[in-house]
Coordinates of C-alpha atoms in Angstrom, one line a residue:
M1 CA 71.8 84.3 29.7
E2 CA 71.3 80.8 29.0
D3 CA 69.2 78.9 31.6
G4 CA 72.0 76.2 32.1
S5 CA 69.8 73.3 31.3
D6 CA 71.1 72.5 27.8
T7 CA 74.1 71.9 29.4
V8 CA 72.7 69.8 32.2
A9 CA 70.1 67.7 29.9
N10 CA 73.0 67.2 26.6
K11 CA 75.7 66.1 28.7
G12 CA 74.1 64.0 30.7
D13 CA 72.9 62.1 28.0
T14 CA 76.6 62.0 26.8
S15 CA 77.4 60.8 30.1
R16 CA 75.0 57.6 30.0
H17 CA 76.5 55.9 26.9
I18 CA 80.1 56.5 27.6
I19 CA 79.3 54.8 31.0
E20 CA 77.8 52.0 29.5
G21 CA 80.5 51.2 27.4
G22 CA 82.2 51.0 23.6
D23 CA 80.7 49.5 20.4
V24 CA 80.7 46.0 19.8
G25 CA 79.7 44.7 16.1
A26 CA 78.3 48.6 15.2
Q27 CA 77.7 49.3 11.9
K28 CA 78.7 51.8 9.1
L29 CA 76.2 54.5 9.2
S30 CA 73.9 54.8 6.6
W31 CA 73.0 58.0 4.5
R32 CA 69.4 58.0 5.4
S33 CA 70.2 57.6 9.0
V34 CA 72.9 60.6 8.6
V35 CA 70.3 62.8 6.9
A36 CA 67.8 61.9 9.1
A37 CA 70.4 62.8 12.1
V38 CA 71.4 66.0 10.7
F39 CA 67.5 67.4 10.0
I40 CA 66.6 66.5 13.6
L41 CA 70.0 68.9 14.6
T42 CA 68.6 71.3 12.1
V43 CA 65.0 71.4 14.1
E44 CA 67.0 71.6 17.3
M45 CA 69.2 74.5 16.6
C46 CA 66.0 76.7 15.2
E47 CA 63.9 75.7 18.4
R48 CA 66.7 76.8 20.4
L49 CA 67.5 79.9 18.4
T50 CA 63.8 80.9 18.6
Y51 CA 63.6 79.8 22.6
Y52 CA 66.7 81.9 23.3
S53 CA 65.8 84.8 21.2
V54 CA 62.2 85.2 23.3
T55 CA 64.3 85.6 26.3
A56 CA 67.3 87.0 25.3
N57 CA 65.6 90.7 26.1
Q58 CA 62.5 89.4 27.4
M59 CA 62.9 92.0 30.5
L60 CA 63.6 94.9 28.6
F61 CA 60.4 94.3 26.4
S62 CA 58.6 93.7 29.8
T63 CA 59.8 97.5 31.0
S64 CA 59.8 99.6 27.8
I65 CA 57.1 98.0 25.4
L66 CA 54.6 96.8 27.9
Q67 CA 55.8 99.6 30.7
L68 CA 55.8 96.7 33.1
S69 CA 58.0 97.3 36.5
A70 CA 61.3 96.3 36.8
P71 CA 60.5 93.4 39.9
L72 CA 57.6 92.4 37.7
A73 CA 59.4 91.5 35.0
V74 CA 62.2 89.8 36.8
K75 CA 59.1 88.0 38.2
I76 CA 57.8 86.6 34.9
H77 CA 61.0 85.8 33.3
Q78 CA 61.4 83.2 36.1
V79 CA 58.1 81.9 36.0
F80 CA 58.5 81.7 32.3
A81 CA 61.6 79.9 32.6
G82 CA 60.8 77.7 35.6
T83 CA 57.5 76.2 33.7
A84 CA 60.0 75.9 31.0
L85 CA 61.7 73.5 32.5
I86 CA 58.9 71.7 34.4
L87 CA 57.1 70.8 31.9
P88 CA 59.5 68.8 29.8
L89 CA 58.5 66.0 32.5
F90 CA 55.2 65.9 31.3
G91 CA 56.4 66.4 27.7
G92 CA 58.4 63.0 28.3
Y93 CA 55.1 61.1 29.5
I94 CA 53.6 62.3 26.7
A95 CA 56.0 61.3 23.5
D96 CA 56.5 58.0 25.1
S97 CA 53.6 56.5 26.5
M98 CA 50.7 58.6 24.3
S99 CA 51.7 60.2 21.1
G100 CA 55.2 58.9 19.9
R101 CA 58.1 61.0 19.8
Y102 CA 57.9 62.5 16.3
N103 CA 54.0 63.4 17.0
A104 CA 54.9 65.1 20.5
I105 CA 57.2 67.4 18.3
L106 CA 55.1 68.2 16.2
G107 CA 52.2 69.1 18.1
S108 CA 54.1 70.9 20.4
G109 CA 55.9 73.0 17.5
F110 CA 52.0 73.8 16.3
I111 CA 51.3 75.2 20.1
Y112 CA 55.0 77.0 20.2
V113 CA 54.0 78.6 16.4
V114 CA 50.7 80.1 18.1
G115 CA 52.9 81.7 20.8
L116 CA 55.6 83.4 18.4
V117 CA 52.7 85.0 16.5
L118 CA 51.5 86.6 19.1
I119 CA 54.3 88.2 20.5
P120 CA 55.5 89.9 17.7
A121 CA 51.7 91.0 17.7
S122 CA 51.9 92.2 21.3
A123 CA 55.0 94.5 19.7
M124 CA 54.0 95.8 16.7
D125 CA 52.9 99.7 16.4
Y126 CA 49.4 99.4 14.4
R127 CA 49.0 102.9 13.4
P128 CA 50.9 103.1 10.2
L129 CA 49.1 100.6 9.1
F130 CA 45.4 101.6 10.1
G131 CA 45.9 105.1 10.8
T132 CA 43.5 107.4 12.4
D133 CA 39.3 107.4 12.8
E134 CA 37.1 110.0 11.6
D135 CA 37.6 111.8 15.0
G136 CA 41.4 111.7 14.9
S137 CA 41.7 108.8 17.2
Q138 CA 44.8 106.3 16.4
F139 CA 43.5 102.5 15.5
D140 CA 46.4 100.8 17.8
L141 CA 46.4 98.4 20.8
D142 CA 46.1 99.5 24.2
L143 CA 48.2 98.2 26.8
T144 CA 46.2 95.7 28.4
T145 CA 45.6 94.1 25.2
R146 CA 49.5 94.0 24.6
R147 CA 49.7 92.4 28.1
V148 CA 47.4 89.9 27.7
Y149 CA 48.4 88.6 24.1
Y150 CA 52.3 88.5 25.6
Y151 CA 51.0 86.5 28.5
I152 CA 49.4 83.5 26.2
A153 CA 52.3 83.8 23.7
L154 CA 54.8 82.9 26.8
V155 CA 52.4 80.3 27.8
C156 CA 52.3 78.6 24.4
I157 CA 55.8 78.7 24.3
A158 CA 56.3 77.1 27.6
V159 CA 54.3 74.3 26.6
G160 CA 55.7 74.0 22.9
T161 CA 59.5 73.9 24.2
G162 CA 58.4 71.7 27.2
G163 CA 57.3 69.0 24.9
I164 CA 60.4 69.5 22.3
K165 CA 63.0 69.5 24.9
A166 CA 61.6 66.1 26.4
T167 CA 61.7 64.6 22.9
V168 CA 64.0 65.5 20.4
G169 CA 67.3 64.8 21.7
P170 CA 66.1 61.2 22.6
F171 CA 64.0 60.8 18.9
G172 CA 67.5 62.2 17.3
A173 CA 69.4 59.2 19.2
Q174 CA 67.1 56.6 18.2
Q175 CA 67.7 57.4 14.6
V176 CA 71.2 56.2 14.9
E177 CA 71.3 53.8 17.9
E178 CA 71.1 50.5 15.9
Y179 CA 74.4 51.6 14.7
G180 CA 76.4 51.5 18.5
K181 CA 76.8 53.9 21.1
G182 CA 79.5 55.4 19.5
A183 CA 77.2 56.8 16.9
V184 CA 75.1 57.9 19.9
R185 CA 77.7 59.8 21.5
S186 CA 78.6 61.8 18.0
F187 CA 75.5 62.4 17.9
F188 CA 74.9 63.9 21.3
N189 CA 78.1 65.9 20.8
W190 CA 76.8 67.4 17.6
F191 CA 73.5 68.2 19.4
Y192 CA 75.1 70.5 21.7
W193 CA 76.9 72.0 19.5
F194 CA 74.2 72.9 17.1
I195 CA 72.2 74.1 20.4
N196 CA 75.5 76.3 21.0
V197 CA 74.7 78.1 17.3
G198 CA 71.3 78.6 18.0
S199 CA 71.6 80.3 21.3
T200 CA 74.6 82.5 19.8
I201 CA 72.8 83.8 16.7
A202 CA 69.9 84.7 19.2
F203 CA 72.0 86.6 21.7
T204 CA 74.0 88.3 19.1
A205 CA 72.3 89.1 15.6
V206 CA 68.5 89.0 17.2
A207 CA 68.9 90.4 20.3
Y208 CA 70.7 93.3 18.5
V209 CA 67.8 93.6 15.7
Q210 CA 65.4 93.2 18.9
Q211 CA 67.4 96.4 21.1
D212 CA 68.3 98.4 18.0
I213 CA 66.1 97.9 15.5
S214 CA 62.5 96.9 16.2
F215 CA 61.2 94.1 18.8
T216 CA 58.5 93.5 16.1
W217 CA 61.3 92.5 13.7
G218 CA 63.4 90.6 16.3
Y219 CA 60.4 88.5 17.1
V220 CA 59.3 87.8 13.4
I221 CA 62.8 86.1 13.1
P222 CA 61.9 83.4 15.8
L223 CA 58.8 82.7 14.5
I224 CA 60.3 82.2 11.0
S225 CA 63.1 80.1 12.5
M226 CA 60.1 77.6 14.3
V227 CA 57.8 77.8 11.2
T228 CA 61.3 76.4 9.0
S229 CA 62.0 73.7 11.8
L230 CA 58.5 72.6 11.3
F231 CA 58.3 72.5 7.8
L232 CA 61.8 70.4 7.8
L233 CA 60.3 67.9 10.1
V234 CA 57.3 67.7 8.4
V235 CA 59.0 67.0 4.4
T236 CA 61.5 64.7 6.3
R237 CA 59.0 62.5 7.9
G238 CA 59.5 59.3 6.0
L239 CA 63.2 59.3 6.8
Y240 CA 63.0 59.0 10.4
R241 CA 62.9 55.5 12.4
H242 CA 59.6 55.8 14.6
I243 CA 59.4 53.8 17.7
P244 CA 55.7 53.1 18.6
P245 CA 54.3 54.5 22.5
R246 CA 55.1 52.2 25.0
E247 CA 54.3 51.9 28.8
S248 CA 56.3 55.2 30.3
S249 CA 58.3 55.3 33.5
V250 CA 56.6 58.2 35.5
K251 CA 53.7 55.7 35.0
L252 CA 54.9 53.1 36.5
A253 CA 56.9 54.8 39.2
L254 CA 53.4 56.2 40.3
G255 CA 51.7 52.6 40.0
V256 CA 54.5 51.5 42.3
V257 CA 53.9 54.1 45.0
H258 CA 49.8 53.8 44.5
E259 CA 50.3 50.3 45.4
A260 CA 52.5 50.6 48.4
V261 CA 50.0 53.4 49.3
R262 CA 46.9 51.4 48.9
Q263 CA 48.3 48.1 50.3
R264 CA 50.7 49.0 53.0
R265 CA 50.1 47.0 56.6
D266 CA 51.3 48.7 59.7
G267 CA 55.1 46.9 60.5
Q268 CA 55.9 46.7 57.1
P269 CA 58.3 48.6 54.9
F270 CA 56.8 50.9 53.0
F271 CA 57.7 49.2 49.4
Q272 CA 57.5 46.0 50.5
S273 CA 53.7 45.5 49.7
P274 CA 54.4 46.3 45.7
R275 CA 56.7 43.3 45.2
K276 CA 55.2 40.4 43.7
R277 CA 57.0 38.0 46.1
Y278 CA 54.6 39.8 48.8
G279 CA 51.3 39.5 46.7
G280 CA 52.3 43.0 44.6
S281 CA 52.3 43.9 41.1
Y282 CA 55.8 44.8 40.0
D283 CA 59.2 42.9 40.4
D284 CA 62.0 43.7 42.7
E285 CA 64.1 45.5 39.9
T286 CA 61.1 48.2 39.5
V287 CA 60.3 48.5 42.8
S288 CA 64.2 49.2 43.7
G289 CA 64.0 51.6 41.1
V290 CA 61.6 53.3 42.5
I291 CA 63.2 53.3 45.9
A292 CA 66.7 54.6 44.0
F293 CA 64.8 57.3 42.2
G294 CA 63.0 59.0 45.4
K295 CA 66.1 59.1 47.4
V296 CA 68.6 60.5 44.6
L297 CA 65.5 63.2 44.5
L298 CA 65.7 64.2 47.8
L299 CA 69.1 64.5 47.6
L300 CA 69.4 66.6 45.1
L301 CA 66.0 68.5 46.1
P302 CA 68.9 71.5 47.6
L303 CA 68.8 72.4 43.7
A304 CA 66.0 74.1 43.5
G305 CA 67.6 76.3 46.3
F306 CA 70.5 76.9 44.2
G307 CA 68.5 77.6 41.2
A308 CA 66.6 79.6 43.0
C309 CA 69.6 81.9 43.8
Y310 CA 71.3 81.4 40.6
F311 CA 68.5 82.1 38.4
Q312 CA 67.3 85.2 40.5
A313 CA 71.2 86.8 40.1
Q314 CA 71.0 85.9 36.5
S315 CA 68.2 88.5 36.0
I316 CA 70.0 91.0 38.2
T317 CA 72.8 91.0 35.7
Y318 CA 70.7 91.5 33.0
L319 CA 69.1 94.8 35.2
Q320 CA 72.6 95.6 35.7
S321 CA 74.0 95.6 32.0
L322 CA 71.0 98.1 31.1
R323 CA 72.8 100.4 33.3
M324 CA 76.2 100.1 32.3
D325 CA 77.8 101.6 29.2
V326 CA 77.3 98.7 26.0
T327 CA 79.2 100.7 23.7
L328 CA 82.2 99.1 22.0
G329 CA 83.9 102.3 19.9
N330 CA 81.0 103.5 17.7
F331 CA 78.8 100.5 18.0
A332 CA 76.5 99.7 20.7
I333 CA 76.7 95.9 21.6
P334 CA 73.3 93.8 22.3
V335 CA 72.6 93.8 26.1
A336 CA 72.0 90.0 26.1
A337 CA 75.3 89.5 23.9
I338 CA 77.3 89.7 27.1
G339 CA 76.3 86.2 28.1
I340 CA 78.1 84.8 25.4
F341 CA 80.8 85.0 28.0
N342 CA 78.7 82.5 29.7
T343 CA 79.0 79.6 26.7
I344 CA 82.8 80.4 26.0
A345 CA 83.2 79.0 29.8
V346 CA 81.1 76.5 29.3
L347 CA 82.1 75.1 26.2
I348 CA 86.0 75.6 27.2
L349 CA 85.8 74.5 30.7
I350 CA 83.9 71.0 30.1
P351 CA 86.7 69.3 28.2
F352 CA 89.0 70.7 30.4
V353 CA 87.6 69.2 33.4
D354 CA 86.7 66.2 31.7
R355 CA 90.3 65.4 30.1
V356 CA 92.9 67.0 32.4
L357 CA 91.0 68.0 35.9
Y358 CA 89.5 65.3 36.8
P359 CA 91.9 62.6 35.6
C360 CA 94.7 64.1 37.4
M361 CA 92.7 64.1 40.7
E362 CA 92.2 60.3 39.9
R363 CA 95.9 59.9 39.8
I364 CA 96.5 61.9 43.1
G365 CA 94.2 59.7 44.9
R366 CA 92.0 62.6 45.5
P367 CA 89.0 61.6 43.0
F368 CA 86.7 64.7 42.3
T369 CA 83.4 62.6 42.9
L370 CA 80.1 63.9 41.3
L371 CA 78.9 65.0 44.7
K372 CA 82.3 66.7 45.6
R373 CA 81.8 68.6 42.0
I374 CA 78.2 69.8 42.9
G375 CA 78.9 71.3 45.8
V376 CA 82.2 73.2 44.4
G377 CA 79.4 74.3 41.8
M378 CA 77.4 75.7 44.4
I379 CA 80.2 77.5 46.0
I380 CA 81.4 78.9 42.6
A381 CA 78.1 80.5 42.0
M382 CA 77.9 82.1 45.5
I383 CA 81.3 83.6 44.9
G384 CA 80.0 84.7 41.2
V385 CA 76.7 86.2 43.2
V386 CA 78.9 87.9 45.4
V387 CA 80.8 89.6 42.6
S388 CA 77.7 90.9 41.0
G389 CA 77.2 92.8 44.5
V390 CA 80.4 94.4 44.7
V391 CA 80.1 95.6 40.2
E392 CA 76.9 97.0 41.5
I393 CA 78.6 99.2 44.6
F394 CA 81.5 100.3 41.8
R395 CA 78.3 100.6 39.3
K396 CA 76.2 102.9 41.7
R397 CA 79.5 104.9 42.9
D398 CA 79.9 106.3 39.3
I399 CA 76.6 107.6 39.0
A400 CA 76.3 108.9 42.1
T401 CA 80.1 110.9 41.6
S402 CA 79.7 111.5 37.7
G403 CA 75.7 111.8 37.1
G404 CA 76.2 108.9 34.4
M405 CA 74.5 109.1 31.3
I406 CA 71.7 108.5 29.0
Q407 CA 71.6 105.7 26.9
T408 CA 68.7 104.6 25.1
L409 CA 67.9 100.6 24.9
G410 CA 65.1 98.8 23.0
G411 CA 63.3 102.6 22.8
Q412 CA 63.9 103.1 26.9
D413 CA 66.2 105.5 28.0
F414 CA 68.3 104.4 31.0
R415 CA 70.6 106.5 33.3
S416 CA 73.7 104.5 33.1
S417 CA 77.2 104.0 34.9
H418 CA 80.5 105.0 32.7
Y419 CA 81.7 101.6 33.4
S420 CA 81.8 99.2 30.6
V421 CA 79.2 96.4 30.3
F422 CA 82.5 94.0 29.9
L423 CA 83.2 94.8 33.8
Q424 CA 80.6 92.1 34.3
T425 CA 82.9 89.3 32.5
P426 CA 84.3 87.9 35.6
Q427 CA 80.8 87.3 37.3
I428 CA 79.3 86.0 34.0
V429 CA 82.6 83.4 33.4
I430 CA 82.3 82.3 37.2
G431 CA 78.9 81.9 36.3
G432 CA 79.6 79.3 33.9
M433 CA 81.9 77.5 35.9
S434 CA 79.5 76.8 38.4
E435 CA 76.8 75.4 36.1
V436 CA 79.9 73.3 34.7
F437 CA 80.7 72.0 38.4
T438 CA 76.9 71.9 39.0
F439 CA 74.5 71.2 36.3
V440 CA 76.7 68.7 34.3
P441 CA 77.4 66.7 37.2
A442 CA 73.9 66.6 38.7
F443 CA 72.5 65.0 35.7
E444 CA 75.6 62.7 35.4
F445 CA 74.6 61.7 39.0
G446 CA 71.1 60.9 38.5
F447 CA 72.0 58.4 35.4
T448 CA 74.1 56.4 37.4
Q449 CA 72.0 56.4 40.5
V450 CA 69.0 54.4 38.6
P451 CA 68.2 52.0 36.7
S452 CA 68.3 52.6 32.7
S453 CA 64.9 52.3 32.5
M454 CA 64.1 55.7 34.9
Q455 CA 67.0 57.5 33.2
G456 CA 64.8 59.7 31.4
M457 CA 62.3 60.4 34.1
M458 CA 65.2 61.4 36.2
Q459 CA 66.7 64.0 33.6
G460 CA 62.9 65.7 33.5
A461 CA 62.9 65.6 37.7
V462 CA 66.2 67.2 37.7
L463 CA 65.2 69.7 35.1
A464 CA 62.0 70.3 37.0
L465 CA 64.0 70.9 40.1
F466 CA 65.9 73.8 38.3
G467 CA 62.3 75.0 37.0
L468 CA 61.1 74.9 40.9
G469 CA 64.1 77.2 42.1
N470 CA 63.0 79.8 39.6
Y471 CA 59.2 80.0 41.3
I472 CA 60.9 79.8 44.7
G473 CA 63.2 82.8 43.6
T474 CA 60.1 84.8 42.2
G475 CA 59.1 84.0 46.0
V476 CA 61.7 85.2 47.6
L477 CA 61.6 88.6 45.5
A478 CA 57.6 89.0 46.5
A479 CA 59.1 88.1 50.3
V480 CA 62.1 91.1 50.1
S481 CA 59.8 93.8 48.1
A482 CA 57.4 93.3 50.9
A483 CA 59.8 93.3 53.6
T484 CA 62.0 96.5 52.3
H485 CA 58.6 98.1 50.8
N486 CA 60.0 101.9 52.7
D487 CA 63.5 101.3 51.3
P488 CA 63.4 98.6 48.4
W489 CA 66.2 96.5 47.3
L490 CA 64.9 96.0 43.9
S491 CA 62.7 98.7 41.9
D492 CA 62.1 100.4 38.4
D493 CA 65.3 102.4 39.6
L494 CA 68.5 100.3 40.3
N495 CA 70.2 103.2 40.7
T496 CA 68.3 104.5 43.7
C497 CA 67.3 100.9 45.4
H498 CA 70.0 98.3 46.5
A499 CA 70.5 95.4 44.7
E500 CA 73.4 94.4 45.7
Y501 CA 72.2 94.1 49.5
L502 CA 69.9 91.4 47.5
L503 CA 72.8 89.8 45.7
F504 CA 74.7 89.3 48.7
L505 CA 71.5 87.8 50.3
L506 CA 71.3 85.3 47.3
G507 CA 74.6 84.4 48.1
G508 CA 74.2 83.8 51.9
I509 CA 71.3 81.6 50.6
L510 CA 73.6 79.7 48.5
I511 CA 75.9 79.1 51.5
I512 CA 73.2 78.1 53.6
V513 CA 72.4 75.2 50.7
T514 CA 75.5 74.3 50.1
V515 CA 75.7 73.3 53.7
I516 CA 72.6 71.6 53.6
F517 CA 73.5 69.8 50.3
T518 CA 77.0 68.6 52.0
V519 CA 75.2 66.8 54.7
A520 CA 72.5 65.3 52.5
S521 CA 75.8 63.7 50.6
L522 CA 77.6 62.4 53.5
L523 CA 74.2 60.6 54.5
Y524 CA 73.7 59.5 51.1
R525 CA 73.9 55.5 50.5
S526 CA 73.3 54.2 46.9
S527 CA 70.3 52.0 46.3
P528 CA 70.9 48.5 45.8
T529 CA 70.0 48.4 41.9
Q530 CA 72.7 47.8 39.4
D531 CA 76.2 48.8 39.2
D532 CA 76.6 49.3 42.6
D533 CA 80.2 49.4 42.6
I534 CA 80.2 51.8 39.9
K535 CA 77.4 53.8 41.4
E536 CA 79.5 54.1 45.1
G537 CA 82.1 55.6 43.5
M538 CA 81.0 57.8 41.5
A539 CA 79.0 59.5 44.6
H540 CA 81.4 59.7 47.2

């Protein structure tokens, strides 16, 4: 299933340009810019195909080939996904202030490839290649070495995707921005479309190869995809418009905070000393922008708690899928493919709410503001998590009464319910709905509340909050495992543990997170930076 960050990032960028207005004196796109944009879109499609090919069956690979326990597989998945969401904040800083965007994409891609070489290396059966020794012992990697290869690979891939994710969208936009905001908006619409093409291929075709043919070949495909994207990037270098590195907004914000701490005097406001009119180094607009950024970040902190519950529930949903009937006629569908319903829900709902629901609410005098949307999204996510728990109860009851059936997925046998995996469709669709109402408005809210110079940093910060949520989710799982050691809520055998209790707990935490966010929203007031009327209207 997708991590939701692509919806966030790209809807956020699109909203930014819509807010800024229409085209004034826009030129007609040149063929060179169009070709450059198409190649960048292809690079992004290949990268997303690669990333989701790695994550689609990550937990199945961990429990089957690497023989890790299911709880540990969940933790590894969440730490990896969280790291991949946090690192774009640093990747964007390096690209903007040090290397330039093109070099950041290329360098991150090479690191990515190292990881993509190690993953099939950790999956491969070497015995047919090297045979046996004179004493009859077989030449193959031991389990510890496979795990070490895999862990190193995940680190490299997280670093690689972090650098590319922060940079490729802005790099593509700079190829067409001289032709007006309509061209930029069109680029980001296509950008999101190409992302979904890549993820769809990963969750269907690649996931099928991994599950039913071979993990080795299933991991060679993303390697080929990434090498292809880097090849395209190198051979088309001369097509692109390059912008030299400049001062990063991250560095600027840290400078303001550092000066405020170092020069603060008793009795004066914290951010007074950095202002030029009080002897500091920064103008009022910059300092006010940092204040606005801090206020938005504090308001959105509950998103980390939301992410902890939402992503944890997604992981349990995958483990649940492995233990349900995946056959459709005589064909065994890839377990990861059920996540396509999430993508479909997002693609259908975004234009519906944007063109129908939100305008209707405006016309009847009940505007569905950004903060209200986020709160509603949290409630929808809670409903989806509870539905997952109910499905788990019925799944286990069927196995208890009928004995279930044995199905082999990715080389591992699972005692599964006779209930079809499509029974999960409602909870997955509800999850997609919660993304539309939570992820998308969170980014749009950040863009509207801070100055344009800090919008990129805001995007990275919100991604990092969702990444932090993955880490918090890992902590929650560790605490639950310790507290329920004698009667586990999550174990290798999902049929004998109480995963439904864990899901209901996550639903309860989501209620608490929603209440905290609602209170914080009621107390929030925009900082006096720019476009205050727009900002206040979109917030409350």
